[in-house]
mmCIF file of N, CA and C in Angstrom:
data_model
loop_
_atom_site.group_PDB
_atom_site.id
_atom_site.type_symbol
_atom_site.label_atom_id
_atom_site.label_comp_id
_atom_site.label_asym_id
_atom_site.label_seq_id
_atom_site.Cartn_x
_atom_site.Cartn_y
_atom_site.Cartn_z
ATOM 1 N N UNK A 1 127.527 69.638 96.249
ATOM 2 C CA UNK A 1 126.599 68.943 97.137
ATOM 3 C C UNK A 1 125.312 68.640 96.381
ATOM 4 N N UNK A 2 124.479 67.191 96.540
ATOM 5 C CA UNK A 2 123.944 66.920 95.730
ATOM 6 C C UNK A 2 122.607 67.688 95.905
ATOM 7 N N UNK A 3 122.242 68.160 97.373
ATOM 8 C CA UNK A 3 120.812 68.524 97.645
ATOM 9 C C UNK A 3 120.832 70.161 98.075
ATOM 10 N N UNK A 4 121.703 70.830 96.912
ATOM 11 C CA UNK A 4 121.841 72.622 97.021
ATOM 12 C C UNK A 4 121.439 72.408 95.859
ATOM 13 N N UNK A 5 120.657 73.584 95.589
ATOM 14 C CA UNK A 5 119.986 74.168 94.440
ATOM 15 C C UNK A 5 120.409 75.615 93.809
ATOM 16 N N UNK A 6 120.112 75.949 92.835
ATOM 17 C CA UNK A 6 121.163 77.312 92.257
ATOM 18 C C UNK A 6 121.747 78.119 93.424
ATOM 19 N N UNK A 7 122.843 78.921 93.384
ATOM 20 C CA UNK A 7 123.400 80.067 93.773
ATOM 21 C C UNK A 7 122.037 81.244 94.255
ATOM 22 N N UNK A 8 120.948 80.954 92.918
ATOM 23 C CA UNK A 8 120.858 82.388 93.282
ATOM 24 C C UNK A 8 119.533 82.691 94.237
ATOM 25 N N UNK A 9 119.875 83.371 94.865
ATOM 26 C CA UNK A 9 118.922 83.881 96.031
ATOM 27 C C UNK A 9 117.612 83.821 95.853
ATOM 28 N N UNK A 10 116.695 83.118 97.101
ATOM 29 C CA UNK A 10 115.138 82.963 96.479
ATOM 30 C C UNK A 10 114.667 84.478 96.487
ATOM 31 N N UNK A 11 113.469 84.668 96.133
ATOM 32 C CA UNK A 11 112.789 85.850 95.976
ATOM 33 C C UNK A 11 112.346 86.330 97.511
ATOM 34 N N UNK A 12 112.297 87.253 97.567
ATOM 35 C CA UNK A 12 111.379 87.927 99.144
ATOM 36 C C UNK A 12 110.437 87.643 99.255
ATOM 37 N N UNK A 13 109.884 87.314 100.254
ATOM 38 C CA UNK A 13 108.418 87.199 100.420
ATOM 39 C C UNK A 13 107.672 88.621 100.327
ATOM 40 N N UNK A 14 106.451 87.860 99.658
ATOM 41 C CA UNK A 14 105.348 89.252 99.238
ATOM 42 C C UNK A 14 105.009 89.799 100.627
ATOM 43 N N UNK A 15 105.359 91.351 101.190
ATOM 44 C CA UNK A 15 104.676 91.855 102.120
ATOM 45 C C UNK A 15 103.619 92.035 102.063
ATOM 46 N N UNK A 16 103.155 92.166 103.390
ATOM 47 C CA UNK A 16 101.591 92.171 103.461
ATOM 48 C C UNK A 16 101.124 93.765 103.635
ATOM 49 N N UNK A 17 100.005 94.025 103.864
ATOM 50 C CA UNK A 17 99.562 95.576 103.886
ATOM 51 C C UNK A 17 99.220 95.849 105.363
ATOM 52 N N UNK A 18 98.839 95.057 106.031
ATOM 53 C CA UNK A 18 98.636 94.618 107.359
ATOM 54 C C UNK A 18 98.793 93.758 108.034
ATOM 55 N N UNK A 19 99.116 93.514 109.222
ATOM 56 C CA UNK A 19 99.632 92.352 109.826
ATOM 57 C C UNK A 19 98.859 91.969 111.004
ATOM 58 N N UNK A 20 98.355 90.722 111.624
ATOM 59 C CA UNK A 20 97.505 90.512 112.649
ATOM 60 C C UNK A 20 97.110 90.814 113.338
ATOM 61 N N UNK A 21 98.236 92.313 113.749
ATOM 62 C CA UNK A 21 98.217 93.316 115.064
ATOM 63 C C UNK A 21 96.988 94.361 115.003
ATOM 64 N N UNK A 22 96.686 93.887 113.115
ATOM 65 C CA UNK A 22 95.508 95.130 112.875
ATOM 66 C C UNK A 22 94.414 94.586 112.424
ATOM 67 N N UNK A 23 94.113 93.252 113.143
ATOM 68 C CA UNK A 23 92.741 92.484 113.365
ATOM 69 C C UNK A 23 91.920 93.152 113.919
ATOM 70 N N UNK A 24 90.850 93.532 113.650
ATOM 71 C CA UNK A 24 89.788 93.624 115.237
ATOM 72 C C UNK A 24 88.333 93.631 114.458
ATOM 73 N N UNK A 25 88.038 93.517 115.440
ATOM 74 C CA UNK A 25 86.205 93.389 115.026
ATOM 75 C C UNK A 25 85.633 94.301 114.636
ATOM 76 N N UNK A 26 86.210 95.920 115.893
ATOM 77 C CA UNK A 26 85.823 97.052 115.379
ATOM 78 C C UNK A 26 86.331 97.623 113.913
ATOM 79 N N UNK A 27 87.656 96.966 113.296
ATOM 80 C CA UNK A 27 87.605 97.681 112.169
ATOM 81 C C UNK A 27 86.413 97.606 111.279
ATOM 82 N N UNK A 28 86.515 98.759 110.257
ATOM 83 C CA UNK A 28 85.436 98.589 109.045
ATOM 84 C C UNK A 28 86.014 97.070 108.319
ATOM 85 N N UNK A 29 85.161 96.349 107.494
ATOM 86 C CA UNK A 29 85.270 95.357 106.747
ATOM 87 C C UNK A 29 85.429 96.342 105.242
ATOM 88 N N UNK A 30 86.483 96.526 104.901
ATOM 89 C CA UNK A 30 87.079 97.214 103.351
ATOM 90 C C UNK A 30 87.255 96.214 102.399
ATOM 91 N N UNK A 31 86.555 95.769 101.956
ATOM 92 C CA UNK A 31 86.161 94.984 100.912
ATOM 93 C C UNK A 31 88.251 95.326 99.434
ATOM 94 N N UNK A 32 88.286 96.526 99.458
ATOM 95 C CA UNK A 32 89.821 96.347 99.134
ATOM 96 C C UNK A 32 90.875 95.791 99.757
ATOM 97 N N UNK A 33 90.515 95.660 100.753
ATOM 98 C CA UNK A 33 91.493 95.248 101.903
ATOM 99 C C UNK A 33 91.238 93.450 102.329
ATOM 100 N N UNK A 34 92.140 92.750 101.028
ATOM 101 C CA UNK A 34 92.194 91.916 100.844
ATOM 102 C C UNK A 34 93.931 90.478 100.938
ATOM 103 N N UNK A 35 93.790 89.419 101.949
ATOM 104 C CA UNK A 35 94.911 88.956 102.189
ATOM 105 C C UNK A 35 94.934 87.683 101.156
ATOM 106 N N UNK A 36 95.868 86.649 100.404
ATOM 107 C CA UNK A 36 95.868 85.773 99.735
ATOM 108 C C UNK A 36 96.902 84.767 100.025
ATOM 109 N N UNK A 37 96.377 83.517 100.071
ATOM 110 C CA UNK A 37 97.234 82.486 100.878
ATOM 111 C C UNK A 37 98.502 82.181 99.696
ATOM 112 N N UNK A 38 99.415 82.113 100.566
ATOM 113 C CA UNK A 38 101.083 82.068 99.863
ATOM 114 C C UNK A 38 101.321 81.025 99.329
ATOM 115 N N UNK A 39 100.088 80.046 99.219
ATOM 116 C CA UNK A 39 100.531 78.654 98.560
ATOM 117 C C UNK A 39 100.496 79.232 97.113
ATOM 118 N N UNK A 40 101.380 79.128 96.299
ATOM 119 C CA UNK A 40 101.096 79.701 94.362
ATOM 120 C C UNK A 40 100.025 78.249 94.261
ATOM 121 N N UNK A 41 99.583 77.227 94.432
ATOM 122 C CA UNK A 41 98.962 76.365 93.888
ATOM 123 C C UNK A 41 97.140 76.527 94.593
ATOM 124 N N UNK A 42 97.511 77.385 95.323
ATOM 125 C CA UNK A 42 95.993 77.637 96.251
ATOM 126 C C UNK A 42 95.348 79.137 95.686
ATOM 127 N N UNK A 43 96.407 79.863 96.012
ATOM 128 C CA UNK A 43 96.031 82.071 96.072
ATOM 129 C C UNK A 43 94.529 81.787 96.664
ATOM 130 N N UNK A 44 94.130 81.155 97.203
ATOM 131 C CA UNK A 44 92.627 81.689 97.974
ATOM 132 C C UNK A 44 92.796 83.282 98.513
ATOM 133 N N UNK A 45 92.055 84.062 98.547
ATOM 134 C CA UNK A 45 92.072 84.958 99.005
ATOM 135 C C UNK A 45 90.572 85.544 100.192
ATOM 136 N N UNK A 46 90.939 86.197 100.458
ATOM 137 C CA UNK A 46 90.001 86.876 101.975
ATOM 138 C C UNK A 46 90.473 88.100 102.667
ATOM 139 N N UNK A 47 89.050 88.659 102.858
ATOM 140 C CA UNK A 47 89.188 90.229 103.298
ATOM 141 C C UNK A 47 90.152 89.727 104.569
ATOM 142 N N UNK A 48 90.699 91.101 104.965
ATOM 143 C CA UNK A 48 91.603 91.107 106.032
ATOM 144 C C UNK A 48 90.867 90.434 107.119
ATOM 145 N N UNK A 49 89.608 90.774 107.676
ATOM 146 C CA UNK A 49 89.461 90.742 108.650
ATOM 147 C C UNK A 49 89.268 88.609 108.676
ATOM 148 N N UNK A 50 88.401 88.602 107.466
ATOM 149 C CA UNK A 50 88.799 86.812 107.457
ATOM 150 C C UNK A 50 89.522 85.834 107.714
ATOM 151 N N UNK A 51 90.750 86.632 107.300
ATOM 152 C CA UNK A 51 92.238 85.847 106.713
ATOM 153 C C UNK A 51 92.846 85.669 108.406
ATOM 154 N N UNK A 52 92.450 86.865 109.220
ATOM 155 C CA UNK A 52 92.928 86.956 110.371
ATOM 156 C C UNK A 52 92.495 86.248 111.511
ATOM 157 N N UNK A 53 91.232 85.741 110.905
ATOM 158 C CA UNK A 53 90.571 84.655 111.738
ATOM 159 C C UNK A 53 90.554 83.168 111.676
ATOM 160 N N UNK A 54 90.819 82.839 110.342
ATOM 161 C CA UNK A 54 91.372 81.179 109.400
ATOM 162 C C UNK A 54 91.913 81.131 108.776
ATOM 163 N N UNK A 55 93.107 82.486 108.315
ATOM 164 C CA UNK A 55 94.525 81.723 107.992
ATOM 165 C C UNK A 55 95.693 81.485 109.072
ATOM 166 N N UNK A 56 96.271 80.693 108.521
ATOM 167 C CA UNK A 56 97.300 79.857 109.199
ATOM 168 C C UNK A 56 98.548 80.604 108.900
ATOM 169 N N UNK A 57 99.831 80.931 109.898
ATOM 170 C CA UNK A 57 100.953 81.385 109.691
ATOM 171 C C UNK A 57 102.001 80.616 109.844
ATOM 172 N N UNK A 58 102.957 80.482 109.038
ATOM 173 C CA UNK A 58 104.404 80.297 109.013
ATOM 174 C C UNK A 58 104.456 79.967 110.655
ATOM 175 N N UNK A 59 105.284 78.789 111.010
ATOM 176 C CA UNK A 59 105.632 78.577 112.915
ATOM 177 C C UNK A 59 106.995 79.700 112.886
ATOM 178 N N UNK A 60 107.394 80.233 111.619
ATOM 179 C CA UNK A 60 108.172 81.234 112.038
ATOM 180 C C UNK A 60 108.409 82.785 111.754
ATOM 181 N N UNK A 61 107.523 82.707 110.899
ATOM 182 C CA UNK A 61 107.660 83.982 110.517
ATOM 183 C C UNK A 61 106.186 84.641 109.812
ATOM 184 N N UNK A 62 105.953 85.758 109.525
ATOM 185 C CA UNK A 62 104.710 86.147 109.197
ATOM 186 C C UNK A 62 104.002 85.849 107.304
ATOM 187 N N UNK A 63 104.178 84.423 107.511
ATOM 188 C CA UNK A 63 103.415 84.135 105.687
ATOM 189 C C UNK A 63 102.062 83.367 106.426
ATOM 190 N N UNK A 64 101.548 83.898 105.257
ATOM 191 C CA UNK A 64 99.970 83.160 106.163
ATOM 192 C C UNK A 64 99.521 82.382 104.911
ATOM 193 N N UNK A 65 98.748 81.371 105.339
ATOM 194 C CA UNK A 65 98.306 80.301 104.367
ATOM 195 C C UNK A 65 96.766 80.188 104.882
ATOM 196 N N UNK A 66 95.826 79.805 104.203
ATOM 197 C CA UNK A 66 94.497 79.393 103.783
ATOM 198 C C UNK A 66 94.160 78.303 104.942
ATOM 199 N N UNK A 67 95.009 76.936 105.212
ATOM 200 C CA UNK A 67 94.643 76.119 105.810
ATOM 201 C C UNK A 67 95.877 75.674 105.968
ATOM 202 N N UNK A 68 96.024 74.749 107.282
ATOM 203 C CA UNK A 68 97.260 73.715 107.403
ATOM 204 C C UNK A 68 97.631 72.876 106.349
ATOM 205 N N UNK A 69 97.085 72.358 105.598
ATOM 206 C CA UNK A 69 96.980 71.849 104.256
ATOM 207 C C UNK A 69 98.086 72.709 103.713
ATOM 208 N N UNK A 70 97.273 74.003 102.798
ATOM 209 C CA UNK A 70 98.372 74.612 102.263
ATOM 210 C C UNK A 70 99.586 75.598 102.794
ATOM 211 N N UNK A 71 99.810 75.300 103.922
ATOM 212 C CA UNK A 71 101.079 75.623 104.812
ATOM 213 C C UNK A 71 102.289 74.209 104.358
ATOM 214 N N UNK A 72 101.478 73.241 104.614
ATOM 215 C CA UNK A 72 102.101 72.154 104.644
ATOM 216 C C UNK A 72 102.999 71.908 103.106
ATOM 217 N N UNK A 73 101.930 71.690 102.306
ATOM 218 C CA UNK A 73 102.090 71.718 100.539
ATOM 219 C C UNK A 73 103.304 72.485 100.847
ATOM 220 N N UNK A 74 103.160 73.132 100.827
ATOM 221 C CA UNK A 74 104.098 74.892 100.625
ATOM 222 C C UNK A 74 105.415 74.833 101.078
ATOM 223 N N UNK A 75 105.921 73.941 101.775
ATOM 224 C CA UNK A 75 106.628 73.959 103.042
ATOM 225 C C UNK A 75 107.965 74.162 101.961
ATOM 226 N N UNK A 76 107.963 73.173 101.361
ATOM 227 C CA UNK A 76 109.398 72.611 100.397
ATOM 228 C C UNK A 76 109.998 73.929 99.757
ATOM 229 N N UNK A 77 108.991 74.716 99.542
ATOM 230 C CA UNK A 77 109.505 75.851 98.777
ATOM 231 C C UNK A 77 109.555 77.317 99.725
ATOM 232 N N UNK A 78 108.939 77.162 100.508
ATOM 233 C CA UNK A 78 108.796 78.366 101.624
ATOM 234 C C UNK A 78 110.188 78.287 102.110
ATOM 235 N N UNK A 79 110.635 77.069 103.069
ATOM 236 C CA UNK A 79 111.553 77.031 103.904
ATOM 237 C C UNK A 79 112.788 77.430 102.847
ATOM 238 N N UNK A 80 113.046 77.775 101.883
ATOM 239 C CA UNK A 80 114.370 78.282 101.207
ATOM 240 C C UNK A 80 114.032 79.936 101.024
ATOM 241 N N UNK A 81 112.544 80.419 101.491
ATOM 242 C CA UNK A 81 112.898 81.803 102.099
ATOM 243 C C UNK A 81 113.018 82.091 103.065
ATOM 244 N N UNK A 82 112.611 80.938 104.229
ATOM 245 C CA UNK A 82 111.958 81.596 105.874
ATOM 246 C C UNK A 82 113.452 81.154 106.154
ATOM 247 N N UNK A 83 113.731 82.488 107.025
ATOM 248 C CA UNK A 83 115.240 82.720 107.429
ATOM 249 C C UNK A 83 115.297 81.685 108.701
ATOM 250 N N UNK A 84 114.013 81.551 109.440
ATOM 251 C CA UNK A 84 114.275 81.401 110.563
ATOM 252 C C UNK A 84 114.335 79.813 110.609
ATOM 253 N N UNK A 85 113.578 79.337 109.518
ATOM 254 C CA UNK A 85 113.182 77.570 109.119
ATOM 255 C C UNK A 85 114.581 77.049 108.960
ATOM 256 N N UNK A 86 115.441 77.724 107.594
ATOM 257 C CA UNK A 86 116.824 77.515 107.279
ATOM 258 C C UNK A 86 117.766 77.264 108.670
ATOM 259 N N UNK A 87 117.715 78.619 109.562
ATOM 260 C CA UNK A 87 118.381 78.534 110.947
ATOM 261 C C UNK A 87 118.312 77.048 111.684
ATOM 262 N N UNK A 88 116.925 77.221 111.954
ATOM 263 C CA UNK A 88 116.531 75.455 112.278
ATOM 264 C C UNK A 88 117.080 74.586 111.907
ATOM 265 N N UNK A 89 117.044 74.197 110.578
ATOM 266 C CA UNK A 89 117.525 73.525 109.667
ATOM 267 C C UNK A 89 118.793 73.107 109.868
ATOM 268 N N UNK A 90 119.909 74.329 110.037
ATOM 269 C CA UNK A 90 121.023 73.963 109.889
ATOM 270 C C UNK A 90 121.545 73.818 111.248
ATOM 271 N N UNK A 91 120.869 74.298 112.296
ATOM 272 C CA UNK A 91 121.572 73.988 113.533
ATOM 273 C C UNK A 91 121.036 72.502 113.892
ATOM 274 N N UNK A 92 119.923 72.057 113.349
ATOM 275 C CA UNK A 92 119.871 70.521 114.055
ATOM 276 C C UNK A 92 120.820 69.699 113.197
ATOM 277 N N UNK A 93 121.518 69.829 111.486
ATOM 278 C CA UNK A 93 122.460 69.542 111.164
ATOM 279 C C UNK A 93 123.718 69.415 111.188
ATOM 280 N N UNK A 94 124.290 70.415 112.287
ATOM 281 C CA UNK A 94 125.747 70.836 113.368
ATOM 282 C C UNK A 94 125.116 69.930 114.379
ATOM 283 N N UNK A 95 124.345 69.811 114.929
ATOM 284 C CA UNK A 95 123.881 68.895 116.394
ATOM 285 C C UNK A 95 124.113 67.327 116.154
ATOM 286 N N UNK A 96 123.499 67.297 114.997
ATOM 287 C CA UNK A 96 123.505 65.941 114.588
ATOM 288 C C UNK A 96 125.146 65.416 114.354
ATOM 289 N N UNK A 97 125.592 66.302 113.479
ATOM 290 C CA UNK A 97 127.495 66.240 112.961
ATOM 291 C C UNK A 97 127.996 66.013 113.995
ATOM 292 N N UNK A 98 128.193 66.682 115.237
ATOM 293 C CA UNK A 98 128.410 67.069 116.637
ATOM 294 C C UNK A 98 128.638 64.784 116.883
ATOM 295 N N UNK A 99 127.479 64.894 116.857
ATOM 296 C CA UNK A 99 126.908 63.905 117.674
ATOM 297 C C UNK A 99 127.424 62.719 117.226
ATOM 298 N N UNK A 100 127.487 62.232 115.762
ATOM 299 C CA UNK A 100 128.013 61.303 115.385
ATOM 300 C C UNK A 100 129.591 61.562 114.704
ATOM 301 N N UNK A 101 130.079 62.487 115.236
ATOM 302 C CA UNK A 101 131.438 62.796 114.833
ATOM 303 C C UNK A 101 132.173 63.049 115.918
ATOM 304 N N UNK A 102 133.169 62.037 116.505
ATOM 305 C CA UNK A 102 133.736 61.660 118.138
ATOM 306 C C UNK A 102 135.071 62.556 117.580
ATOM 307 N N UNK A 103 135.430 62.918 116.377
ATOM 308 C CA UNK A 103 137.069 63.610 116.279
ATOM 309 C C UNK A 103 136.763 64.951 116.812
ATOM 310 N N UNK A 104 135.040 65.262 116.712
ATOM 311 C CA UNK A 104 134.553 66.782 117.413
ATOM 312 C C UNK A 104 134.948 66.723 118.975
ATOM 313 N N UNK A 105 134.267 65.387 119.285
ATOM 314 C CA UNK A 105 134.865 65.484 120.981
ATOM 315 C C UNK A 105 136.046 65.327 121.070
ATOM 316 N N UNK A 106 136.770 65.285 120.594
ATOM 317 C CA UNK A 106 138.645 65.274 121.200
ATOM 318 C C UNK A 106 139.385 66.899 121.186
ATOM 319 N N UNK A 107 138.261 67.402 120.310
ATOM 320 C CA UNK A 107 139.011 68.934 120.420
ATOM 321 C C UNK A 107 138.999 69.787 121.159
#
């Protein structure tokens, strides 16, 4: 197939140390405690409590980006890790097959 790319499995996404659930105002501001946007062409980075206020997340899963901008950029190479993008992906491609393939409706 002309638009598959190697066999081999993309990389995991970098976990994070905290996740949005551990936003708050009252935390201390820990100056180590630092998040960095997943675009490789951006890495902006920002204390947790920043990142949790103007970065942008994945519509499916927990990668956070800097700005819609670099969500967007990003997309081409993200969506061959985000499990849930791929899912998408391939079920509107069965919908579509479905749809313009009438030997499906006779079965």
């Amino acid at each position: 197939d002309q638009g598959r790319r190697s066999a081999e499995p993309p990389p995991p996404p970098r976990p994070l140390e905290k996740g949005p659930e551990d936003c708050s105002p009252d935390l201390s501001a820990d100056e180590d405690d630092l998040m960095m946007c997943s675009n490789a062409k951006c890495r902006r980075t920002e204390t947790m409590f920043n990142a949790c206020l103007y970065f942008k997340s994945c519509h499916s899963c927990y990668t956070y980006y800097c700005s819609r901008h670099c969500r967007r950029e990003d997309w081409d190479t993200h969506k061959e890790s985000c499990i849930y993008g791929r899912i998408g992906s391939t079920c509107r491609h069965v919908l579509q097959f479905c749809r313009e393939n009438g030997e499906v409706h006779k079965a």
